[in-house]
Amino acid sequence: MKRYARIALLIMLAAGLWLALKPTLGSPRIPFLPFRWSEYFDLMDFWLNLGAFGILGTTVWLAFGALEKAFSRMWLMTGFITLLNILLELMQSSIPGRAMDKADVWAGLFGCVGGIVVGMVLQLLSIRKKTGHKEPQVLFLDQTGRLGGAELMLLDIAAARAADSEVILFQDGEFRTALENVGVKTSVLELGDEASTVDKQAGLKRVLRSIPGILQLMLRIVQAARSFDVVYANTAKALIIGGPAARLAGRPLIFHLHDIIADGHFSLLNQQALIHCANFCAQSVIANSEATKAAFIACGGRAELCVVIPNGFRIPTERSPASEVKALRAGLGIPSDAWTVLMAGRLAHWKGQHVLLEALKVLPAAHAVLLGDALFTDEDRKYAQELHTQADAPELAGRIHFAGFQKETMAYFDMADVVVHASVYPEPFGRVIVEGMLAGKPVIASRAGGAAEIVQHEETGLLVDPGSASELADALKRLQGDSRFAMELSRQAQQTAQDIYALSAVQEKIESVIRQTASRVFRKESETAETQTIQQAA
Ligand code: UDP
């Protein structure tokens, strides 16, 4: 196509130059047409100019365009063609009785940009790569390089099908290293600065400024997606960018919904963008709890797309050695006999670490370990500082231990007497709750969202009202004072967690969604491969 476009371009340029020069050389009649060359320019009104430069824009793009440098090339080409346009207008104005027509210059500019966009679309449609693999090939997309709950889940999913998967991250970080360590091919396509600072609460102005970066990344994903059977968006930004990209690439899309799409978690604008994008672009939505599914539907999401699959976990066959736990306690400065509460998870206001600190004021003998760090926003980092200030209060001094983010968390769970989850907004799922249950620890969780689905109150843990420090303090006192009850809760919780959240079962369910979603494209290709094998055998 490139070669033909370049030949067409040469012919167009030669014809254009000839048309432009002809009137200056005299004004004979145009063969077969009832007007003279000098009258030709009168016919080149706004609309003709628009069309002519549109065709020129498309041809130039097909001849020299490159999607990975879409924006720089587009501006360069538009500038070049506009210069040419102005030059032609100046030449015309040298003909007696004719003046430069600004409207024609504008027409040329609009035509050229429109033509270039048409060229891009044609180029996208022409890139069709066949994969020819046995298993569906999946392109996973995730916006962050940090290891949050959604990323830890993706790590396990991609690791289990590493030979048939690739991951694109929009940010570099320890997530890339973790994926590469388990053999998953991973690349980083960075979002522009503007787009990467747009968070879940962003308003219209910030969203608009992020558009060029988003479009650029989208085009690169379209190109990449054509080598896969399915695109799998694991986060909100991955959906917004990957959804339209999957459609343009003609690939089905799975959206793994790890968030509650509602006030408190997302601005109204972002809620609408996510829902429309999922409804329009996704063939399947995997919700990580009934709560995330319900919020998706309440916001306008299509119920028929949605299937609930919880997070999966490796069931540990052995726990940390006592010596490791002892060393950990000593390292954190916790007395060996101190009753210890663990709260694991990133430091963010909605995760409610401040509620635990408030509750601990009335449990003078208890220590707490806050495992995790501020991962995503400036707001989170500010909150982390506030927590340190809160922990310095005389009633708490020396009892709150900040452990920072740790890749290996098992010993922290093993060290704890109780695991607390205290999110003040509904938690979409709550991996840390299941991890506490699997560790055989009694758990206390906020009565909302996915957390309330994981924990059966008084059977596999205790539920308290979100944000209520006094209820949390009462639940902690109850477990501290009644070790038999605490032990019975944790025994039941461990069994339940092993039954429901085993990774292998969850992976199987996700694989089945991938197969179903891919089936349209996948079936066609397997059939072709089978036919070829049969023909070769014959
Ligand atoms: N986590 C971790 N290291 C830390 C703190 C937390 O690996 O220092 C893990 C934690 O064990 C859990 C995940 O991060 O698996 C947090 O998931 P959750 O669903 O609780 O919260 P999310 O980050 O998804 O909001």
XYZ file of C-alpha atoms and ligand atoms in Angstrom:
563
model
C 0.000 0.000 0.000
C 2.844 2.352 0.904
C 4.409 1.966 -2.549
C 1.128 2.685 -4.401
C 0.421 5.652 -2.144
C 3.855 7.096 -2.935
C 3.331 6.673 -6.705
C -0.148 8.259 -6.392
C 1.416 11.098 -4.454
C 4.000 11.763 -7.144
C 1.281 11.860 -9.812
C -0.850 14.169 -7.646
C 2.058 16.526 -6.998
C 2.990 16.642 -10.684
C -0.644 17.266 -11.665
C -1.045 19.923 -8.951
C 2.111 21.723 -10.016
C 1.061 21.633 -13.634
C -2.417 22.928 -12.797
C -0.904 25.706 -10.709
C 1.646 26.756 -13.310
C -0.599 26.472 -16.343
C -2.492 29.772 -15.915
C 0.743 31.688 -15.524
C 1.831 30.306 -18.911
C -1.290 31.532 -20.695
C -4.890 30.463 -20.547
C -5.901 27.941 -23.167
C -9.042 25.856 -23.008
C -8.944 22.673 -20.891
C -9.286 19.649 -23.197
C -12.835 18.167 -23.153
C -14.102 20.786 -20.650
C -15.987 23.982 -21.491
C -13.772 26.434 -19.552
C -10.298 27.886 -19.669
C -7.388 27.268 -17.279
C -7.740 30.717 -15.774
C -11.286 29.809 -14.792
C -10.076 26.616 -13.119
C -9.243 28.420 -9.910
C -12.700 29.930 -9.669
C -14.003 26.397 -9.623
C -11.577 25.507 -6.826
C -13.933 26.893 -4.244
C -13.924 25.987 -0.572
C -15.430 22.542 -0.981
C -13.266 21.494 -3.868
C -10.193 22.571 -1.939
C -11.403 20.644 1.096
C -11.847 17.470 -0.950
C -8.566 17.856 -2.867
C -6.508 18.388 0.283
C -8.423 15.606 2.022
C -7.285 13.175 -0.680
C -3.782 14.624 -0.483
C -3.753 14.192 3.346
C -4.851 10.560 3.107
C -2.286 9.771 0.431
C 0.547 11.486 2.289
C -0.331 9.551 5.446
C -0.473 6.222 3.665
C 2.868 7.007 2.043
C 4.770 8.229 5.101
C 2.549 7.828 8.206
C 3.538 5.717 11.212
C 1.012 5.025 13.945
C 3.591 4.891 16.720
C 4.584 8.473 15.864
C 1.028 9.504 15.003
C 1.001 12.966 16.537
C 4.420 14.251 15.528
C 3.936 12.993 11.955
C 0.438 14.459 11.770
C 1.615 17.953 12.741
C 4.587 17.748 10.396
C 2.470 16.680 7.446
C -0.255 19.235 8.141
C 2.369 21.990 8.348
C 4.020 20.888 5.134
C 0.776 20.599 3.175
C -0.500 23.933 4.501
C 2.734 25.600 3.370
C 2.227 24.089 -0.066
C -1.348 25.316 -0.056
C -0.274 28.880 0.804
C 2.383 28.737 -1.923
C -0.232 27.734 -4.501
C -2.531 30.534 -3.348
C 0.341 33.032 -3.699
C 1.030 31.802 -7.212
C -2.632 32.249 -8.089
C -2.666 35.741 -6.650
C 0.063 36.634 -9.145
C -2.472 36.117 -11.977
C -3.985 39.490 -12.899
C -7.463 39.900 -11.409
C -7.044 37.210 -8.749
C -6.371 37.661 -5.047
C -5.315 35.264 -2.321
C -8.335 33.483 -0.848
C -7.986 32.786 2.874
C -11.053 30.531 2.838
C -9.231 28.188 0.461
C -6.250 28.004 2.838
C -8.556 27.030 5.702
C -10.337 24.533 3.488
C -6.984 22.987 2.650
C -6.043 22.775 6.341
C -9.298 21.085 7.396
C -9.215 18.803 4.386
C -5.653 17.787 5.125
C -6.305 16.919 8.816
C -9.459 14.986 7.896
C -7.570 13.180 5.145
C -4.778 12.199 7.520
C -7.278 10.760 10.004
C -8.872 8.737 7.184
C -5.360 7.548 6.264
C -4.773 6.389 9.863
C -8.021 4.427 9.929
C -7.203 2.780 6.584
C -3.769 1.875 7.910
C -5.265 0.339 11.068
C -7.731 -1.701 9.055
C -4.967 -3.036 6.839
C -2.901 -4.499 9.741
C -4.308 -7.974 10.251
C -2.074 -10.555 11.808
C -3.188 -14.121 12.354
C -2.021 -15.765 15.582
C -2.494 -19.466 14.769
C -2.005 -20.623 18.408
C -3.916 -23.414 20.138
C -4.887 -21.430 23.241
C -6.445 -17.963 22.972
C -3.721 -15.336 22.943
C -4.464 -12.651 25.512
C -3.159 -9.108 25.671
C -3.506 -7.893 29.267
C -3.546 -4.159 29.964
C -2.943 -2.518 33.341
C -2.374 1.149 34.095
C 0.096 0.875 36.943
C 3.570 -0.401 37.683
C 2.784 -0.691 41.419
C 1.539 -3.847 43.109
C -2.027 -3.307 44.285
C -4.650 -6.025 44.753
C -5.768 -5.922 41.094
C -2.176 -6.344 39.945
C -1.514 -9.269 42.302
C -4.561 -11.021 40.845
C -3.386 -10.327 37.284
C 0.074 -11.602 38.174
C -1.400 -15.011 39.037
C -3.707 -15.105 35.989
C -0.961 -14.178 33.513
C 1.623 -16.467 35.158
C -0.671 -19.470 34.680
C -0.876 -18.819 30.913
C 2.480 -17.118 30.364
C 3.124 -18.776 26.986
C -0.124 -17.386 25.581
C -0.139 -13.947 27.151
C 1.532 -10.600 27.024
C 1.088 -7.643 29.343
C 1.239 -3.959 28.490
C 1.628 -1.607 31.452
C 1.118 2.147 31.213
C 3.766 2.751 33.884
C 7.025 1.065 34.808
C 7.615 -0.377 38.269
C 7.944 -3.475 40.423
C 4.862 -5.014 38.757
C 6.838 -5.353 35.512
C 9.687 -7.077 37.349
C 7.240 -9.426 39.089
C 5.624 -10.360 35.740
C 8.958 -10.924 34.043
C 10.122 -13.064 36.970
C 7.260 -15.478 36.313
C 8.004 -15.567 32.578
C 5.311 -13.214 31.284
C 6.366 -11.043 28.337
C 5.777 -7.489 29.486
C 6.223 -4.095 27.888
C 5.681 -0.594 29.159
C 3.928 1.991 26.982
C 3.933 5.117 29.107
C 0.957 7.450 29.172
C 1.862 11.111 28.696
C 2.383 13.185 31.881
C -1.059 14.779 31.633
C -2.899 11.483 31.238
C -1.007 9.629 33.945
C -1.996 12.208 36.580
C -5.724 11.797 35.863
C -7.097 9.892 38.838
C -10.473 8.390 39.745
C -11.783 11.789 40.859
C -10.573 13.839 37.880
C -12.832 16.559 36.484
C -13.505 17.588 32.884
C -10.518 19.975 32.507
C -7.907 17.393 33.484
C -9.613 14.747 31.404
C -9.561 17.009 28.294
C -5.862 17.799 28.740
C -5.076 14.102 28.859
C -6.686 13.327 25.491
C -3.592 13.562 23.185
C -1.605 11.161 25.399
C -4.532 8.783 25.553
C -5.062 8.787 21.771
C -1.395 8.173 21.119
C -1.329 5.178 23.470
C -4.621 3.908 22.060
C -3.173 3.744 18.539
C -0.182 1.758 19.770
C -2.480 -0.683 21.555
C -4.600 -1.098 18.407
C -1.464 -2.171 16.588
C -0.422 -4.571 19.343
C -3.937 -6.004 19.835
C -4.110 -7.310 16.278
C -1.686 -10.100 17.178
C -4.013 -11.377 19.945
C -7.381 -13.076 20.228
C -8.580 -11.162 23.275
C -7.790 -7.877 24.989
C -8.126 -7.998 28.795
C -8.387 -4.635 30.581
C -7.514 -5.028 34.261
C -8.046 -1.458 35.484
C -10.243 1.575 34.798
C -7.724 3.451 32.608
C -6.895 0.214 30.824
C -10.584 -0.014 29.904
C -10.884 3.606 28.755
C -7.845 3.231 26.498
C -7.964 -0.476 25.705
C -11.728 -0.643 25.072
C -11.844 1.568 21.981
C -8.464 0.164 20.891
C -9.842 -3.397 21.010
C -12.836 -2.326 18.955
C -10.669 -0.621 16.349
C -8.475 -3.712 16.211
C -11.559 -5.917 15.862
C -10.723 -7.905 19.002
C -13.118 -8.882 21.819
C -12.543 -7.266 25.204
C -12.780 -8.555 28.774
C -12.950 -5.951 31.520
C -11.889 -7.205 34.956
C -13.752 -4.922 37.309
C -11.834 -4.516 40.584
C -13.579 -1.289 41.617
C -16.919 -0.183 42.940
C -18.142 2.317 40.380
C -19.887 4.761 42.687
C -19.449 8.094 44.475
C -16.510 8.071 46.831
C -14.485 5.922 44.460
C -15.025 7.764 41.135
C -16.173 11.219 40.003
C -19.523 11.298 38.185
C -17.784 11.953 34.874
C -15.470 8.978 35.336
C -18.361 6.733 36.370
C -20.186 7.576 33.141
C -17.065 7.186 30.994
C -16.357 3.750 32.489
C -19.884 2.455 32.165
C -20.337 3.622 28.575
C -16.952 2.284 27.608
C -17.688 -1.120 29.191
C -21.166 -1.304 27.660
C -19.911 -0.375 24.220
C -16.533 -2.126 24.069
C -16.593 -5.165 26.399
C -17.895 -8.620 25.543
C -17.461 -9.767 29.179
C -17.086 -8.050 32.525
C -15.571 -10.044 35.394
C -16.692 -8.468 38.676
C -14.645 -9.461 41.730
C -17.690 -9.476 44.044
C -21.477 -9.204 44.021
C -20.989 -5.652 45.335
C -18.905 -4.547 42.343
C -21.420 -6.177 40.002
C -24.369 -4.470 41.719
C -22.657 -1.049 41.565
C -21.836 -1.597 37.876
C -25.460 -2.372 37.071
C -26.840 0.415 39.291
C -24.668 2.873 37.362
C -26.095 1.708 34.014
C -23.795 -1.207 33.182
C -25.264 -4.087 31.163
C -26.065 -6.949 33.551
C -25.777 -9.606 30.825
C -22.052 -8.834 30.409
C -21.270 -9.491 34.050
C -20.004 -12.605 35.787
C -18.797 -12.637 39.410
C -15.448 -14.343 40.024
C -13.680 -13.642 43.319
C -9.918 -13.283 43.646
C -7.982 -16.533 43.976
C -5.162 -17.360 46.385
C -2.427 -19.989 46.620
C -3.215 -22.126 49.640
C 0.026 -22.130 51.619
C 1.185 -25.615 52.602
C 3.416 -24.288 55.368
C 3.614 -21.107 57.399
C 6.609 -18.997 58.453
C 9.119 -20.552 60.891
C 8.783 -19.295 64.488
C 12.319 -17.893 64.343
C 11.390 -15.674 61.364
C 8.279 -14.384 63.151
C 10.311 -13.673 66.290
C 12.963 -11.807 64.306
C 10.292 -9.792 62.530
C 8.707 -8.719 65.814
C 12.075 -7.751 67.210
C 12.918 -5.832 64.039
C 9.707 -3.824 64.290
C 10.253 -3.187 68.010
C 7.195 -5.153 69.194
C 7.574 -6.884 72.599
C 7.419 -10.669 72.132
C 4.283 -11.040 74.307
C 2.365 -7.995 72.961
C -1.109 -8.611 71.514
C -0.681 -7.460 67.902
C -3.125 -6.243 65.279
C -2.172 -6.378 61.587
C -3.659 -4.056 59.040
C -2.317 -4.772 55.550
C -2.961 -2.689 52.446
C -1.968 0.568 50.851
C -2.197 3.684 52.969
C -5.200 5.627 51.668
C -7.932 7.479 53.536
C -10.717 5.208 52.312
C -8.813 2.162 53.570
C -9.407 3.513 57.087
C -6.067 3.065 58.867
C -6.995 6.147 60.936
C -10.076 4.295 62.248
C -7.872 1.522 63.628
C -5.522 4.015 65.290
C -8.497 5.739 66.893
C -9.828 2.387 68.156
C -6.445 1.412 69.614
C -6.481 4.396 71.946
C -8.791 2.394 74.249
C -6.744 -0.834 74.045
C -3.613 0.268 75.889
C -1.737 -3.049 75.690
C -2.254 -3.668 71.965
C 0.293 -2.980 69.247
C -0.516 -2.507 65.567
C 1.474 -3.070 62.391
C 0.484 -1.085 59.316
C 1.805 -3.050 56.357
C 1.768 -1.156 53.066
C 2.540 2.246 51.649
C 0.855 5.147 49.869
C 0.839 3.773 46.335
C -1.023 5.937 43.903
C -1.814 9.608 44.550
C -0.474 12.726 46.300
C -3.552 12.589 48.484
C -2.510 9.115 49.663
C 0.994 10.380 50.462
C -0.462 13.266 52.479
C -2.695 10.794 54.319
C 0.337 8.640 55.165
C 1.984 11.658 56.803
C -1.168 12.357 58.790
C -1.147 8.757 60.032
C 2.386 9.199 61.347
C 1.260 12.325 63.198
C -1.764 10.459 64.587
C 0.475 7.583 65.710
C 2.672 10.020 67.657
C -0.221 10.903 69.985
C 0.691 10.080 73.639
C -2.030 7.368 73.916
C -0.508 5.507 70.953
C 3.175 6.372 71.136
C 5.437 3.354 70.573
C 2.554 1.022 69.745
C 2.036 1.731 66.008
C 4.605 0.184 63.666
C 4.811 1.261 60.013
C 6.283 -1.631 58.027
C 6.108 -0.002 54.561
C 5.357 -2.020 51.421
C 6.679 -5.598 51.542
C 6.695 -8.079 48.666
C 6.626 -11.067 51.026
C 3.785 -10.685 53.484
C 3.242 -14.149 54.986
C 5.387 -13.638 58.106
C 3.469 -10.436 58.889
C 0.183 -12.334 58.917
C 1.760 -15.116 60.978
C 3.005 -12.577 63.509
C -0.472 -11.107 64.113
C -3.076 -12.038 66.724
C -5.851 -10.465 64.690
C -6.186 -9.051 61.158
C -8.227 -5.876 60.689
C -9.850 -4.457 57.586
C -11.371 -0.997 58.191
C -12.304 0.559 54.827
C -14.675 3.475 55.249
C -16.161 3.054 51.762
C -17.421 -0.304 50.459
C -14.427 -2.495 49.598
C -14.681 -4.007 46.100
C -13.203 -7.298 47.291
C -10.608 -7.168 50.109
C -7.758 -9.591 49.452
C -6.224 -8.884 52.853
C -9.301 -10.362 54.561
C -8.933 -13.687 52.741
C -5.184 -13.659 53.399
C -5.895 -13.244 57.120
C -8.393 -16.110 57.022
C -5.952 -18.374 55.169
C -3.299 -17.548 57.756
C -5.671 -18.903 60.416
C -6.153 -15.539 62.124
C -9.407 -14.072 63.378
C -10.473 -11.187 61.138
C -12.515 -8.059 61.704
C -13.846 -6.359 58.561
C -16.053 -3.425 57.583
C -19.666 -4.402 56.982
C -19.925 -3.224 53.332
C -19.117 -4.236 49.769
C -17.096 -7.367 49.052
C -15.822 -7.587 52.638
C -19.328 -8.358 53.894
C -19.557 -11.176 51.319
C -16.297 -12.767 52.450
C -16.951 -12.667 56.211
C -19.994 -14.284 57.862
C -20.485 -12.321 61.058
C -19.752 -14.377 64.202
C -18.956 -17.458 62.061
C -15.871 -16.677 60.015
C -15.032 -13.283 61.506
C -16.573 -10.141 62.932
C -18.171 -7.328 60.950
C -18.296 -3.738 62.179
C -19.842 -0.582 60.746
C -17.449 1.199 58.343
C -15.725 4.141 59.996
C -16.879 3.257 63.539
C -13.798 3.301 65.782
C -15.884 2.419 68.870
C -17.379 -0.715 67.252
C -13.947 -1.736 66.046
C -12.533 -1.232 69.550
C -15.330 -3.404 71.031
C -14.673 -6.181 68.488
C -10.934 -6.046 69.221
C -11.574 -6.210 72.999
C -13.876 -9.189 72.478
C -11.222 -11.159 70.577
C -8.489 -10.089 72.976
C -10.559 -11.221 75.972
C -11.949 -14.473 74.542
C -9.180 -16.508 72.916
C -11.405 -19.607 72.547
C -13.915 -17.612 70.491
C -11.070 -16.086 68.455
C -9.668 -19.539 67.769
C -13.044 -20.973 66.723
C -13.624 -18.037 64.330
C -10.218 -18.441 62.734
C -10.576 -22.227 62.349
C -13.858 -21.836 60.455
C -12.527 -18.922 58.454
C -9.473 -20.855 57.307
C -11.596 -23.782 56.119
C -14.058 -21.514 54.286
C -11.273 -19.549 52.586
C -9.582 -22.755 51.418
C -12.884 -24.021 49.999
C -13.920 -20.865 48.159
C -10.823 -18.945 47.149
C -8.350 -21.585 45.920
C -6.407 -20.082 43.029
C -6.706 -23.094 40.720
C -10.530 -22.995 40.775
C -10.595 -19.234 40.195
C -8.085 -19.492 37.338
C -10.265 -22.165 35.717
C -13.286 -19.837 35.827
C -11.332 -16.948 34.336
C -9.916 -19.201 31.629
C -13.445 -20.224 30.724
C -14.473 -16.559 30.311
C -11.401 -15.995 28.134
C -12.311 -18.970 25.925
C -15.929 -17.926 25.592
C -15.006 -14.345 24.808
C -12.361 -15.376 22.327
C -14.514 -18.050 20.729
C -15.683 -15.925 17.813
C -12.180 -15.113 16.617
C -10.565 -18.199 18.133
C -12.950 -20.745 16.616
C -12.402 -19.377 13.150
C -8.631 -19.637 13.494
C -8.629 -23.118 15.072
C -10.857 -24.330 12.253
C -8.432 -22.917 9.698
C -5.510 -24.564 11.513
C -7.392 -27.885 11.694
C -8.268 -27.751 8.005
C -4.634 -27.090 7.174
C -3.505 -30.050 9.337
C -6.068 -32.361 7.708
C -5.039 -31.201 4.250
C -1.364 -31.736 5.068
C -2.120 -35.231 6.459
C -4.077 -36.106 3.318
N 0.111 -6.157 50.037
C 1.433 -6.491 49.781
N 2.400 -5.827 50.454
C 2.131 -4.855 51.353
C 0.773 -4.519 51.593
C -0.220 -5.189 50.920
O 1.728 -7.372 48.971
O 3.062 -4.295 51.900
C -0.932 -6.902 49.311
C -1.924 -7.564 50.221
O -1.372 -8.733 50.777
C -3.089 -7.795 49.278
C -3.003 -6.599 48.337
O -1.725 -6.022 48.537
O -2.902 -8.989 48.541
C -4.064 -5.586 48.604
O -5.274 -6.041 48.071
P -6.690 -5.540 48.609
O -7.732 -6.226 47.797
O -6.780 -5.726 50.062
O -6.672 -3.985 48.332
P -6.478 -3.155 46.956
O -5.040 -2.764 46.882
O -6.876 -4.058 45.834
O -7.393 -1.993 47.115
